[in-house]
Amino acid sequence: MIRFDKVTKTYPTQNRPALQNISLEIERGEFVFVIGSSGSGKSTFMRLILREERPSAGRVHVAGKDLAKLSNWKIPQLRRQIGTVFQDFRLLPNKTVEQNVAFALEVIGKSRPTIGKAVPEVLDLVGLGGKGGRFPNELSGGEQQRVAIARAFVNRPMVLIADEPTGNLDPETSVGIMKLLDRINRAGTTVVMVTHDQAIVNQMRKRVLELDSGNLVRDQSRGVYGYVR
Amino acid sequence: MRAQFVLSEIFIGLRRNLTMTVAVVVSAAVALGMLGVALLMLFQTSHMKDYWYNKVEVSVFMCTKDDATLHPATCANGQASQNQMNSLQSDLTANPLVQQVFPESQADAYARYQQQSAGSTSGTSMAQYVTPDQIPASLRVKLKNPSTENIDAMISSYQGQQGVETVSDQRTILQPLFKLFNGLTVSATTVAVVMVGLALMLIVNTVRLSAFSRRRETGIMRLVGASNFYIRLPFLMEGAVAGLGGVAVATLGVASFKFFLIDRVLAPNFTFTSFIGWDKVLVTVLILIPVGLLMAVGASALSLRKYLKV
C-alpha cells in the first residue's frame, strides 16, 4: 500500500536530512504506529505520503502509484484515497457536524443523494448519530476528533493517516478514539498513526516504526513504545 | 460540479471582504470607464477623418441658387455653371501647389450629407428639409505641401472668383475638435492605465485576503482531494463578479459621456460634422466586458498562484 525506497529528504535550508535513506513497506490493511521525538522526521514522512513534499532521492509508492511520476493535476486523485486526521481536529467552526463531513464530499463533486446517504452512515459509525446538527464548539474534544475521523473516512479511503490524533485528549477519551481507529482498520483500511502516547502503543501491540534524527531505527511488529531516555 | 455550492462560496467571499469588493468595483469601473471614453474618442476621430479629412486641405465651394442673394459679389448668376466648375478644375489641376483635385457634384454632396446626418441626433431633423440644390458642389483640393502659407495662398487666389461661393481651410475648421478629442483620448488613456494598474493591485490584494480568510477551508479541500480547479473557482468567480460590477458601472459612465457631453454639448455646437451614434457606445461596452473580465480573472489567477498553494 505504501512503499519507501531509499528515500532521503533534505530541506533546502537545512544541512541535516529530515529523512535519511528510509526503506519500508506498509501492507494493505496494516495498522502502523510511527514514533520518535520531535524533529525525528515523522511529519516529513507523512507529507511525503500525501505528496505535499517530494523526496530529494529515492521513490515513494502509495496505492500502487509512483508519486514521482504523478503529475500535479493527479495529486487530488491520490489524496481522495488518503484520509487525514490531525491533533487539532481542523473542523470548520461555522459549519455543523453534518456540514463539516458533507463538505469533504461536496468539494470533490459528489452528488447530493450520495452525500445524503454517506454522511449519516459515517456519523453512526463514529458514534455521533443524532449529533449531526451540532456545531464543533458544542462538542467535547473527543467528539470533535470523531467528527474529523468521520470527515476523513466518509469517502472510504484506502489509507487513513492520523497525526497524533489523541494528542489533545485525556487518556479515557483517547481509548475511545483508538477503538474507533481499530474498527476502521479492521474494516480494511490501512492506518498510519503518528503518536507520542506510550500507553496506547503498548496496549495496542501493533507494528511500530521508530524514527530518530531522520533514520529508521526500529521496525517491529507487535511492538511497544520502549522509548526510554 | 455543484453550482449552488460554488455560488454560495462566491457570495460568502464577496460579503466577507465587502470594503475591498467595493474598492475593486469602483477602481475597475473608473479604469474601464476611462478606457471606454478613450475608445469613443478614437471612434469619433476616425469617424470624422473618414471622409475628406485625410484627403484634402482646401475646399472650393461653388455657388448654389440661394447664393445669388447671400453672396451677390461672386454668385450674381445664382447656381454656378458646369463650365465654371470645369474651368476652375483645370485651373486648379495646373496650379503648382496642388497635388490632386476631387470634384464633388451636388448630388454626391447631398448623398454624403444624408449619410453623415444619419449617425447624428442633431442632424436628422435638418436633413429632412435639405434638398440637393441647396448643397454646394465643390472641388476638394489636396496640396503637395499643406503648410499654412500654401493654404492661405490658395484661399486668397480662389476666393472671389466668379461662381465660387467660398474657399475654406478644412484643417482649421476641424482642428479644435481634433485637438479636443486627441486631448480627451490621451488623458482618458493615461487615467485608464493608472487605474487599471490600481485595479489589478486591488484585485490581487482582495483575492489574497479572501484566500487568507478561507485558508481553513482550502486546506481541508486540499487534504480531501478537491481538484485545483474546484479550489480556485470560487476565488476566480469572485474576481469575475467584481470585474463585471466594474463593467456595469463603467457602462453607465460611458453612456452618460455620450448622452451629456457628445449629444448635449458637442453636437449642438459643431453642427458641420456628425458625431458617433449609440451603435459605437454598444461596441465600446462589448469591448469593455471581456477586458474587465480578463483583468479581474487574470489578476485573481495571478494572486492565487502566489498565495494559494494547491
XYZ file of C-alpha atoms in Angstrom:
539
model
C 0.000 0.000 0.000
C 2.815 2.370 0.977
C 6.409 1.729 -0.045
C 9.502 3.840 0.603
C 12.596 3.005 -1.470
C 15.793 4.525 -0.068
C 14.019 7.827 0.489
C 16.031 10.843 1.560
C 14.525 14.241 2.110
C 16.660 17.310 2.650
C 15.070 20.709 3.066
C 16.900 23.474 1.218
C 17.593 25.493 4.352
C 18.961 22.616 6.388
C 22.134 20.617 6.166
C 20.948 17.543 8.020
C 18.386 15.498 6.068
C 14.922 15.278 7.625
C 14.789 11.677 6.458
C 17.797 9.591 5.505
C 17.726 6.550 3.269
C 14.411 5.189 4.513
C 13.154 1.903 3.037
C 9.981 0.292 4.301
C 6.740 -1.236 3.175
C 3.301 -0.969 4.732
C 0.851 -3.631 3.550
C -2.811 -3.164 2.794
C -4.866 -3.346 5.982
C -1.956 -2.864 8.371
C -2.061 -0.670 11.471
C 1.245 1.105 11.982
C 2.484 3.444 14.694
C 5.180 5.931 13.807
C 7.019 7.148 16.886
C 10.001 9.359 17.536
C 10.891 12.572 19.282
C 10.138 15.981 17.795
C 12.245 16.634 14.735
C 12.837 12.964 14.101
C 11.187 13.195 10.662
C 7.659 11.942 11.404
C 5.964 14.937 9.796
C 8.153 14.711 6.731
C 7.246 11.029 6.478
C 3.547 11.941 6.440
C 4.000 14.801 3.998
C 5.822 12.524 1.582
C 2.909 10.064 1.601
C 0.477 12.915 0.860
C 2.801 14.254 -1.856
C 2.990 17.582 -0.058
C 6.726 17.149 -0.401
C 8.829 15.336 -2.954
C 11.763 13.208 -1.844
C 15.256 14.530 -2.595
C 16.266 10.986 -3.501
C 14.528 7.620 -3.676
C 10.986 6.595 -4.541
C 7.670 6.716 -2.710
C 4.816 4.464 -3.855
C 1.287 4.921 -2.500
C -1.699 2.809 -3.565
C 0.277 1.363 -6.444
C 1.390 4.695 -7.821
C 4.902 6.048 -8.075
C 4.498 9.540 -6.664
C 7.495 10.835 -8.604
C 5.640 10.054 -11.825
C 2.356 11.542 -10.600
C 1.589 14.744 -12.453
C 0.378 17.722 -10.460
C -3.194 17.551 -11.616
C -3.463 13.937 -10.459
C -2.457 14.714 -6.867
C -6.089 15.325 -5.833
C -6.960 11.808 -7.061
C -4.240 10.437 -4.781
C -5.463 12.442 -1.805
C -9.009 11.154 -2.250
C -7.617 7.724 -1.365
C -5.972 9.005 1.802
C -7.911 10.262 4.794
C -6.113 12.596 7.180
C -6.735 13.352 10.841
C -4.844 15.890 12.940
C -4.181 16.622 16.570
C -6.080 19.927 16.301
C -9.143 18.426 14.515
C -9.285 21.208 11.861
C -13.057 21.431 11.731
C -14.843 24.405 10.207
C -16.349 26.287 13.160
C -19.199 27.880 11.179
C -20.488 24.569 9.831
C -22.443 21.902 11.713
C -21.110 18.403 12.205
C -23.099 17.170 9.212
C -21.952 20.078 7.040
C -18.333 19.528 8.046
C -18.483 15.927 6.909
C -20.532 16.738 3.807
C -18.008 19.420 2.842
C -15.404 16.736 2.129
C -17.748 15.168 -0.414
C -19.111 18.409 -1.858
C -15.690 19.678 -2.824
C -14.866 16.531 -4.748
C -18.118 16.913 -6.674
C -20.202 14.064 -5.194
C -23.902 14.193 -5.926
C -26.426 15.315 -3.333
C -28.080 11.881 -2.926
C -24.683 10.247 -2.397
C -23.834 12.810 0.261
C -27.247 12.479 1.904
C -26.675 8.762 2.297
C -22.969 8.674 3.187
C -22.930 11.358 5.887
C -25.426 9.819 8.370
C -23.833 6.412 7.820
C -20.373 7.573 8.742
C -21.665 9.626 11.691
C -23.303 6.454 13.034
C -20.039 4.613 12.503
C -18.057 7.070 14.627
C -20.755 7.126 17.297
C -22.136 10.593 16.625
C -25.563 9.565 15.341
C -28.041 12.275 16.339
C -25.403 14.956 16.824
C -25.243 15.993 13.183
C -26.878 19.364 13.824
C -24.377 20.480 16.472
C -21.591 22.937 15.888
C -17.996 21.910 16.688
C -17.740 24.257 19.681
C -20.734 22.480 21.268
C -18.850 19.182 21.296
C -16.178 17.725 23.580
C -12.650 17.261 22.259
C -13.203 13.554 21.773
C -16.407 14.159 19.863
C -14.692 16.765 17.671
C -11.985 14.249 16.843
C -14.701 11.762 15.906
C -16.131 14.317 13.501
C -12.665 14.772 11.999
C -12.328 10.997 11.606
C -15.780 10.839 10.034
C -14.739 13.509 7.561
C -11.510 11.692 6.745
C -13.301 8.368 6.342
C -16.546 9.382 4.632
C -15.069 8.863 1.163
C -13.857 5.389 2.262
C -10.143 5.996 1.658
C -7.681 3.114 1.388
C -5.297 4.755 3.844
C -6.001 6.769 6.966
C -3.182 8.936 8.262
C -3.550 10.184 11.806
C -1.108 12.766 13.108
C -1.203 12.491 16.916
C -4.987 12.114 16.953
C -5.026 11.706 20.730
C -2.501 14.445 21.466
C -5.147 16.838 22.799
C -7.300 14.276 24.557
C -7.369 12.734 28.027
C -6.451 9.036 28.328
C -10.015 7.784 28.630
C -11.214 9.671 25.559
C -8.096 8.526 23.748
C -9.057 4.914 24.298
C -12.383 5.599 22.611
C -10.654 7.160 19.616
C -8.241 4.220 19.379
C -11.143 1.777 19.419
C -12.681 3.702 16.550
C -9.442 3.694 14.549
C -9.075 -0.026 15.252
C -12.593 -0.632 13.953
C -11.825 1.323 10.799
C -8.624 -0.681 10.390
C -10.435 -3.990 10.820
C -12.804 -2.956 8.035
C -9.799 -2.985 5.685
C -8.357 0.500 5.782
C -4.628 0.884 6.291
C -3.984 3.142 9.292
C -0.741 5.039 9.845
C -0.674 6.837 13.166
C 1.970 9.166 14.478
C 1.944 9.304 18.256
C 3.788 10.084 21.464
C 1.364 8.178 23.613
C 3.268 5.285 25.186
C 0.230 3.735 26.838
C -1.627 3.443 23.557
C 1.280 1.913 21.675
C 1.957 -0.567 24.450
C -1.666 -1.534 24.713
C -2.417 -1.970 21.019
C 0.615 -4.096 20.181
C 0.751 -3.152 16.544
C 3.680 -2.635 14.207
C 5.964 0.201 15.368
C 8.245 2.298 13.186
C 10.650 4.440 15.188
C 12.412 7.398 13.636
C 15.403 9.127 15.181
C 17.095 12.126 13.532
C 15.786 11.085 10.156
C 16.818 7.431 10.434
C 14.532 4.440 10.760
C 15.956 2.876 13.931
C 13.269 0.285 14.611
C 10.647 -1.602 12.625
C 8.982 -4.044 14.938
C 5.752 -5.935 14.536
C 3.584 -6.151 17.669
C 5.977 -3.636 19.213
C 5.919 -1.466 22.316
C 6.915 2.141 22.767
C 10.108 1.120 24.590
C 11.476 4.550 24.344
C 13.489 5.284 27.451
C 15.745 8.269 27.892
C -19.780 20.356 -10.228
C -22.199 21.680 -7.623
C -23.306 25.085 -8.862
C -25.165 26.034 -5.719
C -22.163 25.251 -3.547
C -19.834 27.330 -5.735
C -22.291 30.239 -5.873
C -22.727 30.343 -2.112
C -18.932 30.288 -1.666
C -18.605 33.246 -4.060
C -21.097 35.412 -2.231
C -19.752 34.481 1.176
C -16.334 35.562 -0.078
C -17.564 38.824 -1.583
C -19.523 39.730 1.524
C -16.691 38.891 3.859
C -14.448 41.416 2.124
C -17.171 43.920 1.368
C -14.994 47.020 1.600
C -12.367 45.505 -0.660
C -15.049 44.372 -3.088
C -16.425 47.903 -3.282
C -12.915 49.266 -3.832
C -12.333 46.769 -6.628
C -15.638 47.554 -8.326
C -15.068 51.301 -8.157
C -11.492 51.250 -9.386
C -12.319 48.756 -12.130
C -15.264 50.978 -13.107
C -13.085 54.082 -13.352
C -10.405 52.190 -15.283
C -12.895 50.706 -17.722
C -14.890 53.924 -17.979
C -11.790 55.862 -18.977
C -10.890 53.137 -21.416
C -14.403 53.429 -22.827
C -14.132 57.200 -23.210
C -10.787 56.823 -24.969
C -12.345 54.284 -27.320
C -15.309 56.553 -28.055
C -12.916 59.394 -28.871
C -10.954 57.153 -31.197
C -14.166 56.122 -32.925
C -15.179 59.778 -33.197
C -11.829 60.838 -34.631
C -11.819 58.118 -37.245
C -15.476 58.859 -37.977
C -14.521 62.475 -38.756
C -11.372 61.544 -40.618
C -13.231 59.040 -42.721
C -14.326 61.287 -45.487
C -12.358 64.299 -46.609
C -10.044 64.998 -43.771
C -7.268 62.681 -44.806
C -7.501 63.670 -48.437
C -7.879 67.406 -48.679
C -6.708 70.593 -47.120
C -8.694 73.157 -49.086
C -12.294 73.022 -50.317
C -13.625 75.335 -53.013
C -17.406 75.548 -52.682
C -19.376 76.557 -55.802
C -22.415 78.828 -55.738
C -25.895 77.420 -55.259
C -29.083 79.121 -56.414
C -29.638 80.653 -52.967
C -26.241 82.393 -53.122
C -27.492 84.951 -55.653
C -28.800 86.868 -52.644
C -26.401 85.582 -49.975
C -23.141 86.166 -51.883
C -24.062 88.600 -54.666
C -20.417 89.591 -55.315
C -19.364 86.286 -56.887
C -22.643 84.457 -57.281
C -24.730 87.066 -59.090
C -25.958 84.429 -61.528
C -27.043 82.045 -58.775
C -26.159 78.400 -59.417
C -22.581 78.048 -60.730
C -22.484 76.568 -64.220
C -20.777 73.309 -65.151
C -18.455 75.377 -67.396
C -17.334 77.497 -64.472
C -16.632 74.377 -62.434
C -14.751 72.692 -65.301
C -12.519 75.660 -65.965
C -11.838 76.089 -62.262
C -10.921 72.419 -62.019
C -8.420 72.614 -64.892
C -7.014 75.809 -63.389
C -6.547 74.081 -60.006
C -5.018 70.999 -61.612
C -2.461 73.248 -63.334
C -1.594 75.050 -60.093
C 1.964 74.006 -58.942
C 0.869 73.867 -55.276
C -1.850 71.326 -55.994
C -1.337 67.606 -55.925
C -4.847 66.426 -56.730
C -8.386 67.697 -57.184
C -11.531 65.754 -56.302
C -14.709 67.223 -57.782
C -17.904 66.617 -55.832
C -21.225 67.196 -57.572
C -24.323 68.486 -55.766
C -25.858 65.015 -55.911
C -22.755 63.417 -54.359
C -22.574 66.103 -51.696
C -26.249 65.591 -50.874
C -25.789 61.851 -50.558
C -22.830 62.291 -48.239
C -24.679 64.855 -46.164
C -27.585 62.485 -45.675
C -25.215 59.678 -44.772
C -23.362 61.776 -42.203
C -26.568 63.074 -40.681
C -27.900 59.568 -40.282
C -25.469 58.846 -37.442
C -26.087 62.032 -35.518
C -29.102 63.027 -33.498
C -28.883 66.742 -34.185
C -28.622 66.407 -37.958
C -31.564 64.101 -38.508
C -34.277 66.697 -38.243
C -32.468 69.160 -40.510
C -31.633 66.570 -43.121
C -35.306 66.061 -43.869
C -35.673 69.625 -45.140
C -32.479 69.911 -47.168
C -32.750 69.443 -50.938
C -29.876 68.597 -53.309
C -29.842 72.079 -54.896
C -29.183 73.697 -51.512
C -25.920 71.844 -51.052
C -22.977 73.294 -52.934
C -20.909 71.348 -55.401
C -17.252 71.603 -54.547
C -13.694 70.977 -55.625
C -11.712 69.304 -52.880
C -8.038 70.058 -53.188
C -5.086 68.115 -51.878
C -1.903 70.176 -51.664
C 1.615 68.929 -52.315
C 2.787 70.680 -49.164
C -0.094 71.617 -46.854
C 1.689 74.396 -44.949
C -0.271 77.321 -43.522
C 1.250 79.717 -46.116
C 0.276 77.486 -49.003
C -3.257 77.107 -47.679
C -3.528 80.878 -47.206
C -2.177 81.434 -50.747
C -4.793 79.072 -52.166
C -7.612 80.793 -50.286
C -6.588 84.290 -51.371
C -6.171 83.326 -55.041
C -9.516 81.485 -55.448
C -11.733 83.377 -53.014
C -13.626 85.960 -55.029
C -13.593 84.210 -58.411
C -16.874 84.136 -60.273
C -19.019 81.142 -59.392
C -17.101 80.472 -56.157
C -19.115 80.866 -53.000
C -16.258 80.395 -50.573
C -12.876 78.715 -50.137
C -12.286 77.084 -46.814
C -9.347 75.662 -44.973
C -10.614 72.252 -43.933
C -7.994 71.832 -41.259
C -8.793 74.972 -39.283
C -12.469 74.057 -39.161
C -11.922 70.643 -37.636
C -8.678 71.385 -35.818
C -10.254 72.467 -32.488
C -12.380 69.349 -32.434
C -9.477 67.085 -33.261
C -7.434 68.776 -30.558
C -10.232 68.251 -28.051
C -10.684 64.605 -28.982
C -6.982 63.893 -29.025
C -6.624 65.572 -25.647
C -9.512 63.526 -24.276
C -8.077 60.331 -25.740
C -4.649 60.942 -24.242
C -5.889 61.970 -20.811
C -8.519 59.220 -20.653
C -5.920 56.646 -21.693
C -3.481 57.925 -19.081
C -6.077 57.737 -16.326
C -7.179 54.339 -17.623
C -3.636 52.947 -17.496
C -3.104 54.214 -13.946
C -6.494 52.940 -12.824
C -6.022 49.555 -14.470
C -2.783 49.216 -12.517
C -4.578 50.245 -9.344
C -7.469 47.894 -10.007
C -5.087 45.000 -10.659
C -3.268 45.607 -7.388
C -6.566 45.842 -5.513
C -7.831 42.610 -7.047
C -4.596 40.804 -6.218
C -4.896 42.017 -2.628
C -8.582 41.198 -2.336
C -8.068 37.667 -3.532
C -5.115 37.371 -1.196
C -7.262 38.448 1.754
C -10.004 36.135 0.629
C -7.600 33.221 0.303
C -6.221 34.014 3.737
C -9.596 34.228 5.415
C -10.583 30.916 3.871
C -7.325 29.065 4.423
C -9.014 26.552 6.744
C -11.492 25.638 4.035
C -8.933 25.482 1.257
C -6.595 23.484 3.493
C -9.300 20.886 4.058
C -10.255 20.915 0.379
C -6.657 20.135 -0.474
C -6.493 17.291 2.020
C -9.671 15.577 0.896
C -8.553 15.808 -2.736
C -10.608 18.616 -4.263
C -9.226 19.457 -7.685
C -7.180 22.612 -8.094
C -9.871 23.993 -10.348
C -12.544 23.411 -7.732
C -10.462 25.075 -5.038
C -9.682 28.088 -7.179
C -13.029 28.530 -8.876
C -14.776 30.479 -6.073
C -11.879 32.950 -5.981
C -11.801 33.360 -9.752
C -15.559 33.833 -9.823
C -15.269 36.412 -7.056
C -12.882 38.315 -9.291
C -15.175 37.879 -12.280
C -18.233 39.143 -10.391
C -16.322 42.196 -9.162
C -14.995 42.792 -12.687
C -18.482 42.591 -14.167
C -19.689 45.008 -11.494
C -16.972 47.365 -12.710
C -18.101 46.911 -16.324
C -21.704 47.693 -15.340
C -20.741 50.941 -13.619
C -18.370 51.841 -16.462
C -21.209 51.313 -18.953
C -23.249 53.906 -17.096
C -20.260 56.262 -17.271
C -19.696 55.771 -20.988
C -23.396 56.156 -21.734
C -23.622 59.379 -19.777
C -20.498 60.656 -21.556
C -22.242 60.075 -24.883
C -25.537 61.476 -23.626
C -24.321 64.558 -21.748
C -21.078 65.585 -23.445
C -21.475 64.458 -27.056
C -25.227 64.804 -27.579
C -25.926 67.767 -25.292
C -22.743 69.844 -25.598
C -20.707 68.966 -28.676
C -23.328 68.099 -31.275
C -25.340 71.354 -30.955
C -22.158 73.452 -31.137
C -20.373 71.729 -34.009
C -23.145 71.153 -36.490
C -20.938 70.893 -39.574
C -19.668 67.463 -38.627
C -21.524 64.428 -37.431
C -20.910 62.541 -34.213
C -20.823 58.851 -33.388
C -24.127 57.169 -32.577
C -25.206 54.732 -29.880
C -24.007 51.816 -32.004
C -20.426 52.822 -31.188
C -21.316 53.014 -27.483
C -22.576 49.445 -27.749
C -19.353 48.363 -29.487
C -17.364 50.058 -26.719
C -19.295 48.243 -23.999
C -18.876 44.949 -25.849
C -15.131 45.587 -25.801
C -15.171 46.559 -22.112
C -16.864 43.330 -20.977
C -14.065 40.939 -21.994
C -11.411 43.469 -20.956
C -12.971 43.775 -17.495
C -13.381 40.020 -17.112
C -9.868 39.299 -18.324
C -8.430 41.909 -15.991
C -10.283 40.585 -12.937
C -9.882 36.881 -13.610
C -6.261 37.299 -14.714
C -5.333 39.222 -11.575
C -7.170 36.669 -9.423
C -5.356 33.781 -11.096
C -2.036 35.526 -10.635
C -2.799 36.163 -6.981
C -3.900 32.559 -6.415
C -0.683 31.221 -7.913
C 1.172 33.225 -5.340
C -0.973 32.952 -2.232
C -2.943 29.731 -2.558
C -0.780 26.659 -2.541
C -2.564 23.753 -4.106
